[in-house]
Coordinates of C-alpha atoms in Angstrom, one line a residue:
Chain D
M1 CA 7.1 112.3 -71.2
S2 CA 7.6 109.9 -73.6
N3 CA 4.9 107.1 -72.5
V4 CA 2.7 110.2 -72.7
I5 CA 3.3 110.9 -76.0
E6 CA 2.9 107.3 -76.7
E7 CA -0.8 107.1 -75.0
S8 CA -1.9 110.1 -76.9
K9 CA -1.0 108.3 -79.9
E10 CA -3.2 105.6 -78.7
V11 CA -6.4 107.6 -77.8
A12 CA -5.9 109.9 -81.6
V13 CA -5.2 106.3 -83.8
R14 CA -8.0 104.8 -81.4
P15 CA -12.0 105.8 -83.4
A16 CA -10.5 103.7 -86.6
D17 CA -10.7 100.5 -85.3
K18 CA -14.7 100.0 -84.5
P19 CA -14.9 99.5 -80.6
G20 CA -17.5 96.2 -79.5
V21 CA -20.1 96.0 -77.2
L22 CA -18.3 95.0 -74.6
E23 CA -15.6 97.5 -75.2
V24 CA -17.5 100.2 -74.9
V25 CA -18.9 99.3 -71.5
A26 CA -15.3 98.9 -70.5
R27 CA -14.2 102.0 -71.5
S28 CA -16.9 104.0 -70.7
G29 CA -16.3 103.0 -66.6
L30 CA -19.5 101.8 -65.8
A31 CA -17.9 98.1 -66.0
D32 CA -15.4 99.4 -63.6
L33 CA -18.1 101.1 -60.8
A34 CA -20.4 98.1 -60.9
I35 CA -17.0 96.0 -59.8
I36 CA -15.7 99.0 -56.9
A37 CA -20.0 99.5 -55.9
A38 CA -20.0 95.5 -55.5
S39 CA -16.5 95.0 -53.6
F40 CA -17.7 97.6 -51.1
L41 CA -20.9 96.1 -50.4
V42 CA -19.7 92.7 -50.5
L43 CA -17.1 94.4 -48.0
G44 CA -19.6 96.6 -46.2
Q45 CA -21.5 92.8 -45.3
L46 CA -17.8 91.5 -44.1
I47 CA -17.0 93.7 -41.6
S48 CA -19.8 96.6 -40.7
L49 CA -21.5 99.1 -42.5
H50 CA -20.2 101.5 -39.9
R51 CA -17.0 100.4 -40.7
V52 CA -16.8 100.5 -44.4
T53 CA -18.7 103.8 -44.7
D54 CA -15.2 104.7 -42.9
F55 CA -13.3 103.3 -45.7
M56 CA -14.9 104.7 -48.2
I57 CA -14.5 108.0 -46.5
F58 CA -10.9 107.8 -46.7
C59 CA -10.8 106.1 -50.2
I60 CA -12.5 109.9 -51.7
F61 CA -9.5 111.5 -49.5
V62 CA -7.1 108.9 -51.5
M63 CA -8.3 109.8 -54.4
S64 CA -8.4 113.3 -54.4
Y65 CA -4.8 113.1 -53.3
D66 CA -3.6 110.7 -56.0
L67 CA -4.8 114.1 -58.3
L68 CA -2.2 116.3 -56.2
Y69 CA 0.7 113.8 -56.1
G70 CA 0.2 110.6 -58.4
Y71 CA -0.8 112.6 -62.0
L72 CA 0.5 116.4 -61.0
G73 CA 3.5 114.8 -58.8
R74 CA 3.6 117.4 -55.8
L75 CA 4.1 116.0 -52.7
S76 CA 1.7 117.9 -50.6
F77 CA 2.6 117.4 -46.3
G78 CA -1.2 119.9 -45.9
H79 CA -3.8 118.1 -47.0
M80 CA -6.0 117.5 -44.0
L81 CA -6.6 121.3 -44.2
F82 CA -9.0 120.8 -46.6
L83 CA -10.7 117.9 -44.4
G84 CA -10.7 120.4 -41.6
T85 CA -12.0 122.7 -44.1
G86 CA -14.7 120.6 -45.5
A87 CA -15.7 118.5 -41.9
Y88 CA -15.8 122.5 -39.7
A89 CA -17.7 124.4 -42.7
S90 CA -20.7 122.0 -42.8
S91 CA -20.9 121.7 -39.6
L92 CA -20.8 125.3 -39.3
F93 CA -23.3 125.4 -41.8
L94 CA -25.5 122.8 -40.1
I95 CA -25.3 124.7 -36.6
H96 CA -25.8 128.4 -37.7
V97 CA -27.5 128.6 -40.4
N98 CA -29.7 125.6 -42.4
T99 CA -30.0 121.8 -41.3
N100 CA -30.2 120.6 -45.0
P101 CA -27.5 117.9 -45.3
L102 CA -27.2 118.7 -49.7
L103 CA -26.6 122.6 -49.0
A104 CA -24.1 121.8 -46.2
I105 CA -21.9 119.1 -48.7
V106 CA -21.8 122.7 -50.9
V107 CA -21.0 124.9 -48.7
A108 CA -17.8 122.3 -47.9
L109 CA -16.8 122.2 -51.1
A110 CA -16.9 125.8 -51.7
A111 CA -15.1 126.9 -48.4
G112 CA -12.7 123.7 -49.7
A113 CA -12.1 125.5 -53.2
V114 CA -11.8 129.4 -51.6
V115 CA -9.3 127.7 -49.1
A116 CA -7.5 126.1 -52.4
M117 CA -7.7 129.2 -54.2
G118 CA -6.0 131.4 -51.4
T119 CA -3.7 129.2 -50.6
G120 CA -2.8 127.8 -53.4
F121 CA -1.1 131.5 -55.5
I122 CA 1.8 130.8 -53.2
L123 CA 1.6 126.8 -53.2
A124 CA 1.7 126.6 -57.3
R125 CA 4.9 129.0 -57.6
T126 CA 6.3 126.0 -55.8
E127 CA 7.7 122.4 -56.1
G128 CA 9.8 119.8 -54.2
A129 CA 10.0 120.8 -50.8
P130 CA 9.3 124.0 -50.4
F131 CA 5.9 123.2 -51.8
A132 CA 5.5 119.8 -48.9
L133 CA 6.5 122.6 -46.3
I134 CA 4.9 125.1 -47.4
A135 CA 1.9 123.4 -47.8
L136 CA 2.0 121.8 -44.1
A137 CA 2.8 125.5 -42.8
F138 CA -0.5 126.5 -43.8
N139 CA -2.3 122.9 -42.6
Q140 CA -0.7 124.0 -39.2
V141 CA -1.8 127.7 -39.6
G142 CA -5.6 126.1 -40.1
F143 CA -4.9 123.5 -37.1
F144 CA -4.1 126.8 -34.6
L145 CA -7.4 128.9 -36.0
A146 CA -9.7 125.8 -35.0
D147 CA -7.9 124.6 -32.4
S148 CA -7.4 127.9 -30.3
A149 CA -8.1 130.8 -32.7
F150 CA -11.8 130.8 -33.6
Q151 CA -12.4 128.3 -29.8
Q152 CA -15.8 130.5 -29.6
Y153 CA -17.3 128.8 -32.6
T154 CA -15.2 125.2 -33.2
G155 CA -14.8 124.4 -29.2
G156 CA -11.6 124.2 -29.5
A157 CA -9.7 120.6 -28.6
N158 CA -13.8 119.7 -27.3
G159 CA -15.1 119.7 -30.6
I160 CA -18.8 120.6 -31.8
S161 CA -21.2 118.3 -32.8
S162 CA -23.9 119.3 -35.0
S163 CA -27.3 117.1 -36.3
P164 CA -27.6 117.3 -39.5
G165 CA -31.5 117.2 -40.7
V166 CA -33.7 114.7 -42.8
L167 CA -34.4 115.5 -46.3
G168 CA -36.8 113.4 -48.0
F169 CA -35.8 109.7 -47.8
L170 CA -31.8 110.9 -47.1
D171 CA -31.9 110.0 -43.6
F172 CA -28.4 110.4 -41.9
S173 CA -28.8 109.0 -39.1
Q174 CA -29.6 105.5 -40.4
R175 CA -26.3 103.5 -41.0
N176 CA -27.1 102.3 -44.4
V177 CA -28.7 106.0 -46.0
I178 CA -24.9 107.2 -44.5
F179 CA -23.3 103.8 -46.2
G180 CA -25.3 103.9 -49.7
F181 CA -25.0 108.0 -50.2
T182 CA -20.7 107.7 -49.2
L183 CA -20.9 105.0 -51.9
F184 CA -22.8 106.6 -54.8
C185 CA -20.1 109.6 -53.5
V186 CA -17.1 107.4 -54.2
L187 CA -18.2 106.8 -57.4
V188 CA -19.3 110.0 -58.4
V189 CA -15.7 110.9 -57.1
F190 CA -14.2 108.0 -59.3
F191 CA -15.6 108.7 -62.2
A192 CA -15.2 112.3 -62.1
L193 CA -10.9 111.9 -62.1
K194 CA -11.0 109.0 -64.3
L195 CA -13.0 111.1 -66.9
L196 CA -10.8 113.9 -65.7
T197 CA -7.6 112.2 -65.7
R198 CA -7.9 110.5 -69.3
S199 CA -9.4 113.8 -70.9
S200 CA -6.2 116.2 -72.9
Y201 CA -6.2 117.8 -69.7
G202 CA -4.8 114.9 -67.9
I203 CA -2.2 114.4 -69.8
L204 CA -1.2 117.7 -69.4
I205 CA -0.7 117.5 -65.6
R206 CA 0.7 114.0 -65.8
S207 CA 3.1 116.0 -68.7
I208 CA 3.7 118.0 -65.9
K209 CA 4.7 115.9 -63.4
E210 CA 7.1 114.4 -66.5
D211 CA 9.1 117.5 -67.8
E212 CA 7.5 120.8 -66.7
T213 CA 9.9 123.0 -69.0
R214 CA 8.9 121.2 -71.7
V215 CA 5.1 122.1 -71.3
K216 CA 5.8 125.2 -71.0
F217 CA 8.1 125.4 -74.5
L218 CA 4.3 124.2 -75.7
G219 CA 2.8 126.9 -75.3
Y220 CA 0.5 126.0 -72.0
N221 CA 0.2 128.2 -69.1
T222 CA 1.3 125.4 -66.5
G223 CA 1.8 128.0 -63.8
F224 CA -2.4 128.2 -63.9
Y225 CA -2.5 123.8 -64.5
K226 CA -1.5 123.7 -61.3
W227 CA -3.5 125.8 -59.4
L228 CA -6.4 124.5 -60.9
T229 CA -5.4 121.4 -59.9
Y230 CA -4.8 121.9 -56.6
V231 CA -7.8 123.7 -55.7
I232 CA -10.1 120.9 -57.5
S233 CA -7.7 118.1 -55.5
G234 CA -8.4 121.1 -52.0
T235 CA -12.5 120.8 -53.1
I236 CA -12.6 116.8 -53.9
A237 CA -10.6 116.8 -50.1
A238 CA -13.6 118.7 -48.1
L239 CA -16.1 115.6 -49.4
P240 CA -14.8 113.6 -47.0
G241 CA -14.7 116.6 -44.2
A242 CA -18.5 116.9 -45.2
L243 CA -18.8 113.2 -45.0
N244 CA -17.3 113.0 -41.5
T245 CA -19.4 115.7 -40.4
L246 CA -23.2 113.8 -41.7
N247 CA -21.6 110.3 -40.1
Y248 CA -20.7 111.5 -37.0
K249 CA -22.5 114.3 -35.9
F250 CA -19.2 115.3 -34.6
I251 CA -16.1 117.5 -35.7
S252 CA -12.6 118.2 -33.5
P253 CA -9.2 119.4 -34.4
S254 CA -7.6 116.2 -35.0
F255 CA -9.9 115.8 -38.8
I256 CA -7.6 119.7 -39.4
D257 CA -4.3 117.6 -37.2
T258 CA -1.0 118.0 -39.3
H259 CA 0.1 114.7 -38.0
R260 CA -2.2 113.1 -39.6
N261 CA -0.8 113.8 -43.2
V262 CA 0.9 110.7 -43.4
E263 CA -1.8 108.8 -43.0
V264 CA -3.0 109.4 -46.7
I265 CA 0.7 109.1 -48.3
F266 CA 1.1 106.7 -46.4
A267 CA -2.3 105.2 -48.8
A268 CA -1.4 106.7 -51.8
L269 CA 1.9 105.0 -51.6
I270 CA 0.8 101.6 -50.3
G271 CA -1.6 101.5 -53.3
G272 CA 0.6 102.8 -55.7
A273 CA 0.4 106.6 -56.8
G274 CA -1.1 108.0 -60.1
N275 CA -3.2 105.1 -60.5
L276 CA -7.3 105.7 -59.8
Y277 CA -7.5 102.1 -58.8
G278 CA -4.3 102.1 -56.3
A279 CA -6.0 105.1 -54.2
L280 CA -9.1 102.7 -53.8
V281 CA -6.8 99.5 -52.5
G282 CA -4.2 101.7 -50.6
G283 CA -7.4 103.5 -48.4
V284 CA -8.8 100.0 -48.1
G285 CA -5.8 99.0 -47.1
Y286 CA -4.8 101.6 -44.8
M287 CA -7.8 101.1 -43.0
L288 CA -8.0 97.4 -42.7
I289 CA -4.0 98.1 -41.7
S290 CA -4.4 100.4 -39.2
N291 CA -8.0 99.4 -37.3
Y292 CA -7.6 95.7 -36.8
L293 CA -3.2 95.1 -37.4
A294 CA -3.6 98.2 -34.4
A295 CA -4.8 95.8 -32.2
Y296 CA -2.5 93.3 -32.3
I297 CA 0.9 95.5 -32.8
E298 CA 1.0 98.1 -30.0
R299 CA 4.2 99.5 -31.2
W300 CA 2.2 100.8 -34.6
E301 CA 3.6 103.8 -34.9
M302 CA 7.3 102.4 -35.5
F303 CA 5.4 99.3 -37.9
L304 CA 4.1 102.1 -39.9
G305 CA 7.7 103.9 -39.9
F306 CA 9.4 100.6 -41.1
V307 CA 6.8 99.7 -44.2
L308 CA 6.9 103.4 -44.9
L309 CA 11.0 102.7 -45.2
I310 CA 9.6 99.3 -47.3
L311 CA 7.8 100.9 -49.8
V312 CA 10.4 103.6 -50.1
F313 CA 13.0 101.4 -51.4
N314 CA 11.5 98.6 -52.8
F315 CA 8.1 98.7 -53.8
R316 CA 7.7 102.0 -55.3
K317 CA 4.5 101.6 -57.2
G318 CA 2.6 99.9 -54.7
L319 CA 0.2 97.0 -54.8
T320 CA -1.1 98.2 -58.3
G321 CA 2.0 99.2 -59.8
F322 CA 3.4 95.4 -58.8
V323 CA 0.7 93.3 -59.9
T324 CA 0.4 94.9 -63.0
E325 CA 4.2 95.1 -63.3
R326 CA 5.5 91.8 -61.5
V327 CA 3.2 89.3 -61.7
I328 CA 0.8 89.7 -64.7
P329 CA 3.7 89.7 -66.8
R330 CA 4.5 86.6 -65.0
L331 CA 1.0 85.1 -65.8
P332 CA 0.8 82.2 -69.2
Y333 CA -2.0 84.2 -70.6
G334 CA -1.7 87.6 -69.3
S335 CA -0.9 89.0 -72.6
R336 CA -1.9 92.7 -71.9
R337 CA -2.6 94.8 -75.8
P338 CA -0.1 97.1 -75.5
G339 CA 0.2 101.1 -75.3
V340 CA -3.3 100.6 -73.5
E341 CA -2.8 102.0 -70.8
R342 CA -5.2 101.9 -67.6
R343 CA -4.6 105.0 -64.8
Chain L
M1 CA 10.4 144.8 -23.3
I2 CA 13.6 143.7 -22.4
E3 CA 13.2 140.3 -21.0
T4 CA 10.6 140.1 -24.5
I5 CA 14.1 141.1 -26.6
V6 CA 16.4 138.7 -24.9
Y7 CA 13.7 136.1 -25.2
G8 CA 13.3 136.4 -29.1
F9 CA 17.1 136.3 -29.4
T10 CA 17.6 133.2 -26.9
I11 CA 15.0 131.0 -29.1
G12 CA 16.7 132.7 -32.0
A13 CA 19.2 131.0 -31.3
I14 CA 18.5 127.6 -30.2
L15 CA 16.5 128.0 -33.9
Y16 CA 19.5 128.7 -35.2
F17 CA 21.1 125.4 -33.9
I18 CA 18.7 123.2 -34.7
S19 CA 18.2 125.1 -38.4
I20 CA 22.0 124.9 -39.2
G21 CA 21.0 121.3 -39.8
L22 CA 18.5 121.6 -42.4
S23 CA 20.3 123.8 -44.3
L24 CA 22.7 122.2 -44.7
T25 CA 21.4 119.1 -45.6
F26 CA 19.4 120.9 -48.7
G27 CA 22.2 122.8 -49.3
T28 CA 24.5 119.9 -50.1
M29 CA 22.2 116.8 -50.9
N30 CA 19.1 118.3 -52.0
I31 CA 17.2 116.6 -49.0
I32 CA 14.6 117.6 -46.6
N33 CA 15.5 115.6 -43.9
F34 CA 13.5 115.2 -41.2
A35 CA 15.0 112.9 -39.5
H36 CA 17.0 115.5 -38.3
G37 CA 13.7 116.0 -35.3
M38 CA 13.9 112.3 -34.6
V39 CA 17.7 112.7 -33.4
Y40 CA 16.8 116.2 -31.6
T41 CA 14.4 114.2 -29.9
L42 CA 16.1 111.4 -29.0
G43 CA 19.5 114.1 -28.3
V44 CA 16.8 115.5 -25.7
Y45 CA 16.2 112.3 -24.1
L46 CA 19.4 110.6 -23.5
F47 CA 20.4 114.1 -22.4
I48 CA 17.5 113.5 -19.3
A49 CA 18.5 109.8 -18.8
F50 CA 22.4 110.3 -17.8
L51 CA 21.7 113.4 -15.7
P52 CA 20.9 111.9 -12.5
L53 CA 23.8 109.9 -13.9
V54 CA 26.6 112.2 -14.1
D55 CA 25.3 114.3 -10.1
R56 CA 23.5 116.9 -12.5
N57 CA 26.4 118.0 -13.9
F58 CA 24.3 119.6 -17.1
P59 CA 27.0 120.4 -19.6
M60 CA 28.7 117.0 -18.8
A61 CA 25.5 115.5 -20.1
M62 CA 25.0 117.6 -23.0
V63 CA 28.3 115.6 -24.4
I64 CA 27.4 112.6 -23.8
A65 CA 24.4 112.5 -25.3
V66 CA 25.5 114.3 -27.7
V67 CA 28.7 111.5 -28.3
L68 CA 25.7 109.6 -28.0
L69 CA 23.9 110.7 -31.0
I70 CA 27.1 111.0 -33.5
P71 CA 26.8 107.0 -34.4
V72 CA 23.3 107.5 -35.1
S73 CA 23.0 109.8 -36.7
Y74 CA 25.6 108.3 -38.9
V75 CA 23.6 105.4 -39.4
I76 CA 20.6 107.1 -40.4
E77 CA 22.9 109.0 -43.4
R78 CA 24.3 105.8 -44.5
F79 CA 21.4 103.5 -44.6
V80 CA 18.5 105.9 -45.1
I81 CA 19.3 109.2 -46.9
R82 CA 22.9 108.2 -49.1
R83 CA 20.5 105.4 -50.8
L84 CA 17.8 108.4 -51.7
Y85 CA 21.0 110.5 -52.6
G86 CA 20.0 112.3 -55.8
E87 CA 16.8 110.7 -56.2
S88 CA 13.6 111.8 -56.1
L89 CA 12.8 114.5 -53.4
D90 CA 9.1 112.8 -52.4
Y91 CA 11.0 109.5 -52.0
A92 CA 14.0 111.6 -49.1
I93 CA 11.1 113.1 -47.6
I94 CA 8.7 109.7 -47.4
A95 CA 11.9 108.0 -46.1
T96 CA 12.7 110.8 -43.7
Y97 CA 9.6 110.7 -42.0
A98 CA 9.3 107.1 -41.7
V99 CA 12.8 107.6 -39.8
L100 CA 11.0 110.2 -37.7
L101 CA 7.9 107.9 -36.7
I102 CA 10.3 104.9 -36.0
G103 CA 12.4 107.7 -33.2
T104 CA 9.2 108.8 -31.8
D105 CA 7.8 105.0 -31.3
L106 CA 10.7 104.5 -29.8
V107 CA 11.1 107.1 -27.4
K108 CA 7.5 106.7 -26.3
W109 CA 8.8 102.9 -25.9
I110 CA 11.8 103.7 -23.5
W111 CA 10.4 106.9 -21.5
G112 CA 6.9 106.7 -21.9
A113 CA 4.1 109.4 -23.2
Q114 CA 4.3 111.7 -20.1
P115 CA 6.8 115.2 -20.6
Y116 CA 9.7 115.6 -18.7
P117 CA 10.5 118.8 -17.2
V118 CA 14.0 119.7 -17.2
S119 CA 15.3 122.9 -15.0
D120 CA 17.1 125.7 -15.9
P121 CA 21.2 124.7 -15.2
I122 CA 22.6 128.0 -13.6
G123 CA 19.4 129.5 -12.3
A124 CA 21.5 132.8 -11.4
F125 CA 19.7 135.8 -13.0
L126 CA 21.7 139.3 -13.8
T127 CA 19.6 142.8 -12.8
V128 CA 20.5 146.0 -14.7
G129 CA 18.5 148.8 -13.2
D130 CA 15.2 147.3 -12.8
V131 CA 15.6 144.2 -15.4
T132 CA 15.9 141.0 -14.3
L133 CA 17.5 138.1 -16.6
P134 CA 17.9 134.4 -16.4
V135 CA 21.9 134.4 -16.6
Y136 CA 20.8 131.4 -18.9
R137 CA 19.6 133.1 -21.5
L138 CA 22.3 135.1 -21.9
A139 CA 23.9 132.1 -21.8
I140 CA 22.6 130.9 -25.0
V141 CA 22.9 133.7 -26.9
A142 CA 26.2 134.0 -26.7
S143 CA 26.7 130.4 -27.1
A144 CA 25.3 131.0 -30.4
I145 CA 26.9 134.0 -31.6
V146 CA 30.8 132.2 -30.9
L147 CA 29.2 129.0 -33.1
F148 CA 28.0 131.2 -36.4
L149 CA 31.5 133.3 -35.4
A150 CA 32.7 129.5 -35.5
L151 CA 31.3 127.8 -38.7
S152 CA 31.8 130.9 -40.4
F153 CA 35.9 130.5 -39.8
F154 CA 35.4 126.9 -40.1
F155 CA 33.8 127.2 -43.8
N156 CA 36.2 130.7 -44.8
Q157 CA 39.0 129.2 -43.7
H158 CA 39.2 125.1 -43.2
I159 CA 39.7 122.5 -45.6
V160 CA 37.2 120.5 -44.9
G161 CA 34.3 123.7 -44.4
K162 CA 35.7 124.9 -48.4
I163 CA 34.9 121.7 -49.9
V164 CA 31.3 121.8 -48.0
V165 CA 30.9 125.7 -49.3
A166 CA 32.4 124.4 -53.1
A167 CA 29.8 121.3 -53.2
L168 CA 27.0 123.4 -51.8
E169 CA 27.7 125.6 -55.0
D170 CA 28.3 122.8 -57.1
S171 CA 29.1 119.2 -56.2
E172 CA 29.5 117.7 -59.7
G173 CA 32.2 120.2 -60.2
V174 CA 33.6 119.0 -56.3
R175 CA 33.8 115.1 -58.0
R176 CA 35.3 116.1 -60.6
L177 CA 38.2 117.1 -58.7
G178 CA 38.8 114.0 -56.8
I179 CA 36.9 114.6 -54.3
D180 CA 34.7 111.9 -52.4
V181 CA 32.2 114.2 -52.2
N182 CA 29.5 111.3 -50.0
K183 CA 32.3 112.1 -47.0
Y184 CA 32.6 115.9 -46.6
F185 CA 28.5 115.3 -47.1
S186 CA 28.5 112.6 -43.9
I187 CA 30.7 114.5 -41.9
V188 CA 28.1 118.0 -43.0
F189 CA 25.5 116.0 -41.3
V190 CA 26.5 114.3 -38.7
L191 CA 27.8 117.8 -37.4
G192 CA 24.0 119.0 -38.3
S193 CA 22.7 116.6 -36.3
A194 CA 25.2 117.2 -33.4
L195 CA 24.3 121.0 -33.3
A196 CA 20.6 120.0 -33.3
V197 CA 20.9 117.8 -30.7
L198 CA 23.0 120.4 -28.2
G199 CA 19.8 123.2 -29.4
G200 CA 17.2 120.4 -28.5
V201 CA 19.3 119.7 -25.0
L202 CA 19.8 124.3 -24.6
Y203 CA 16.1 124.5 -25.1
A204 CA 14.8 122.1 -22.6
P205 CA 14.5 124.1 -20.0
F206 CA 12.3 125.7 -21.5
S207 CA 9.9 123.5 -22.2
A208 CA 9.0 119.6 -20.8
A209 CA 10.7 116.8 -22.8
Q210 CA 7.8 115.0 -24.9
P211 CA 7.9 111.9 -27.8
Y212 CA 6.1 114.9 -30.5
M213 CA 8.7 117.3 -29.5
G214 CA 10.4 116.6 -32.7
F215 CA 7.9 117.2 -34.5
S216 CA 7.0 121.1 -33.6
I217 CA 10.1 122.0 -33.6
L218 CA 11.4 121.1 -37.3
L219 CA 8.2 123.2 -38.9
L220 CA 10.0 126.1 -37.3
G221 CA 13.1 125.2 -38.1
F222 CA 12.1 124.2 -41.7
A223 CA 10.1 128.2 -41.9
V224 CA 13.7 129.2 -40.7
V225 CA 15.2 127.7 -43.4
I226 CA 13.0 128.8 -46.4
V227 CA 12.7 132.1 -45.1
G228 CA 17.1 132.9 -44.9
G229 CA 17.7 130.7 -48.0
M230 CA 18.1 126.7 -48.3
G231 CA 21.8 125.7 -48.2
N232 CA 22.5 129.6 -46.9
L233 CA 24.5 129.9 -43.7
N234 CA 24.5 133.0 -43.4
G235 CA 21.3 133.8 -44.6
T236 CA 20.0 130.6 -41.6
F237 CA 21.6 132.2 -39.0
F238 CA 19.6 136.0 -39.5
S239 CA 16.1 134.5 -40.1
A240 CA 16.3 132.5 -37.1
L241 CA 17.0 135.5 -34.6
A242 CA 14.6 137.3 -36.9
L243 CA 11.7 134.8 -36.6
G244 CA 12.9 133.9 -32.4
M245 CA 12.0 137.8 -32.3
V246 CA 8.4 136.8 -34.4
I247 CA 7.5 134.2 -31.7
A248 CA 8.6 136.3 -28.5
I249 CA 7.0 139.5 -30.1
T250 CA 3.7 137.6 -30.5
G251 CA 3.8 135.4 -27.3
R252 CA 3.8 138.4 -25.3
F253 CA 0.6 139.5 -26.5
W254 CA -1.1 136.1 -27.8
S255 CA 0.6 133.3 -26.5
Q256 CA -1.5 130.6 -28.8
A257 CA -0.7 132.1 -31.2
A258 CA 3.2 132.2 -31.0
E259 CA 4.2 130.3 -33.4
T260 CA 1.9 130.1 -36.4
M261 CA 2.9 133.8 -36.5
V262 CA 6.5 132.4 -38.0
F263 CA 4.3 130.5 -40.6
V264 CA 2.4 133.8 -41.7
V265 CA 6.1 135.6 -41.6
M266 CA 7.0 132.6 -44.1
A267 CA 4.4 132.9 -46.5
L268 CA 4.2 137.0 -46.1
V269 CA 8.2 136.7 -47.2
L270 CA 7.3 133.8 -49.8
I271 CA 4.4 136.5 -51.3
F272 CA 7.2 138.9 -51.8
R273 CA 10.2 136.8 -53.0
P274 CA 9.4 134.6 -55.7
V275 CA 10.0 130.8 -56.4
G276 CA 11.5 129.4 -59.4
N277 CA 10.3 126.6 -61.3
S278 CA 13.0 123.9 -61.8
S279 CA 15.0 122.7 -59.2
R280 CA 17.4 122.4 -61.8
E281 CA 18.1 126.4 -61.6
R282 CA 18.3 128.1 -58.3
T283 CA 15.2 127.7 -56.2
W284 CA 15.7 130.3 -53.6
S285 CA 16.9 134.0 -54.4
L286 CA 19.6 134.6 -51.0
P287 CA 17.6 137.5 -49.1
F288 CA 21.3 138.6 -48.2
G289 CA 24.2 139.6 -49.3
S290 CA 25.9 135.9 -49.0
L291 CA 29.9 136.1 -47.3
M292 CA 30.6 133.0 -48.3
G293 CA 29.1 133.2 -51.7
T294 CA 27.0 130.1 -50.6
K295 CA 24.2 129.7 -53.8
G296 CA 20.8 129.2 -52.9
A297 CA 19.6 125.1 -54.0
A298 CA 22.8 124.0 -55.4
G299 CA 21.3 121.9 -58.4
K300 CA 23.0 119.1 -60.6

């Protein structure tokens, strides 16, 4: 709580000193966007466009999860529900209604928002363990609906394939186009979340994480803000689902599988929760590990388990936390301006 | 219909065996223990491994599995859960989930991923009128009732049980009396794990053993604990039986929906029984009058 207050003081004080041109660029976040875009482009050249498209889709998912877990402090074991909702909604839209890919994305986001609004009414009233478990239960219900109940629409375990149409230059059968479009989505989501988490709303939800009772004393309806955050997080999480549809043109119940929630938790922890850069680093890190290390280490789940234990016991703030807290202070020239905490 | 009801009681009885450990761990240590699923799975596999070695003597193999799992559960408690005691709930969930992943992979490593079927150990049938019931199911229901009475006795009469009940209510207060609460928490944890192994072994003849069995049973166990009230031992018993009945009756009409229906019921219960906001306060109201005066989530 205290550092949040200090930070908001800092925000209040800031207009007094006149920022230079470089600082304006840095604060607007354009430099960050350029760096992120450049890193993904380099990564795409180093590995392959197809793989890195996968990485970026997962990064969007991790960022949406980070809003819920890192900023609001609600650990969910049911975030795959929204990914699956987005994937199925966009696929079904492409097959039955229209082949316009952008409309499919809009439908997916709307579906994610509706599911989050409904489940949020129950979930926003809980926290801690009940929150995690009830989210898990909702995800299990979603898996059941996709896997067995609506089998004639979703194809059950066999999955369904869809074919998005061509819209101007957006031809999703070409890898470059998918890569570019996904990169664009990453940048948009990153920028939107950055604005959101640095706004007064962002400070409010971080305060709820620190001490909800005090925020209530200040007169805020914390229940509404928790619900809103859950809905935003769920809506954004539907985007990677729709992108998966456009990327693979095929959807199976594995996109809504409860057991895969551990992937996003793991990614958020590696990068450092409550930090959008951490979400990107964690997303890429997890995908690198799962794509390459799994080929060499046969006991993959056991390895994941031990790494998770080490992270929980020793590196709670993940890689970004490790770098900012233990590496940068030891560098001889590493004097950071006090008070400017960039999350 | 009688068969369905008996099946419902059987599933409920097994759920009771498994959920009691989860409920106790949450009530005493405020930890959601995913590692419970690992102990459960490992116990069933050890049981299957020892079954041929003891001339297919079902109770003997069961006892061996339980005895072998006691040190395992103690190690989990001592080196994972106790280090996270009193810390953020999230890290405990993640750490115990990691233990579950490690255990599942260990089972896959040793026994492979293919399912192992287990046959009904009694194999006799009881015919009343035109209804035929497997004796094994009746035995499970009977053993759950015996367990419920034994636990009631243990927590009401025995000094260890009384200390645990007091710690469920207010662990700081018990600590101030000079009692080493952690020791009793270990006992409770090992007890809960042993009961989970028993439940798993009893359930094995209904569904073949496979490495991921722990995940699905955990979900059901959590539903039981949430409906019954976390840390509420009587509530756990009644909600286990009620949800077992839900599974049996749904399964009769639409077998794939059976387990999902449990979560629907859980959501309905949560809508009509609102949950408090702060974990420091009493998070869970109790649906049943408590014989032991246990509170929901005993706060710190």
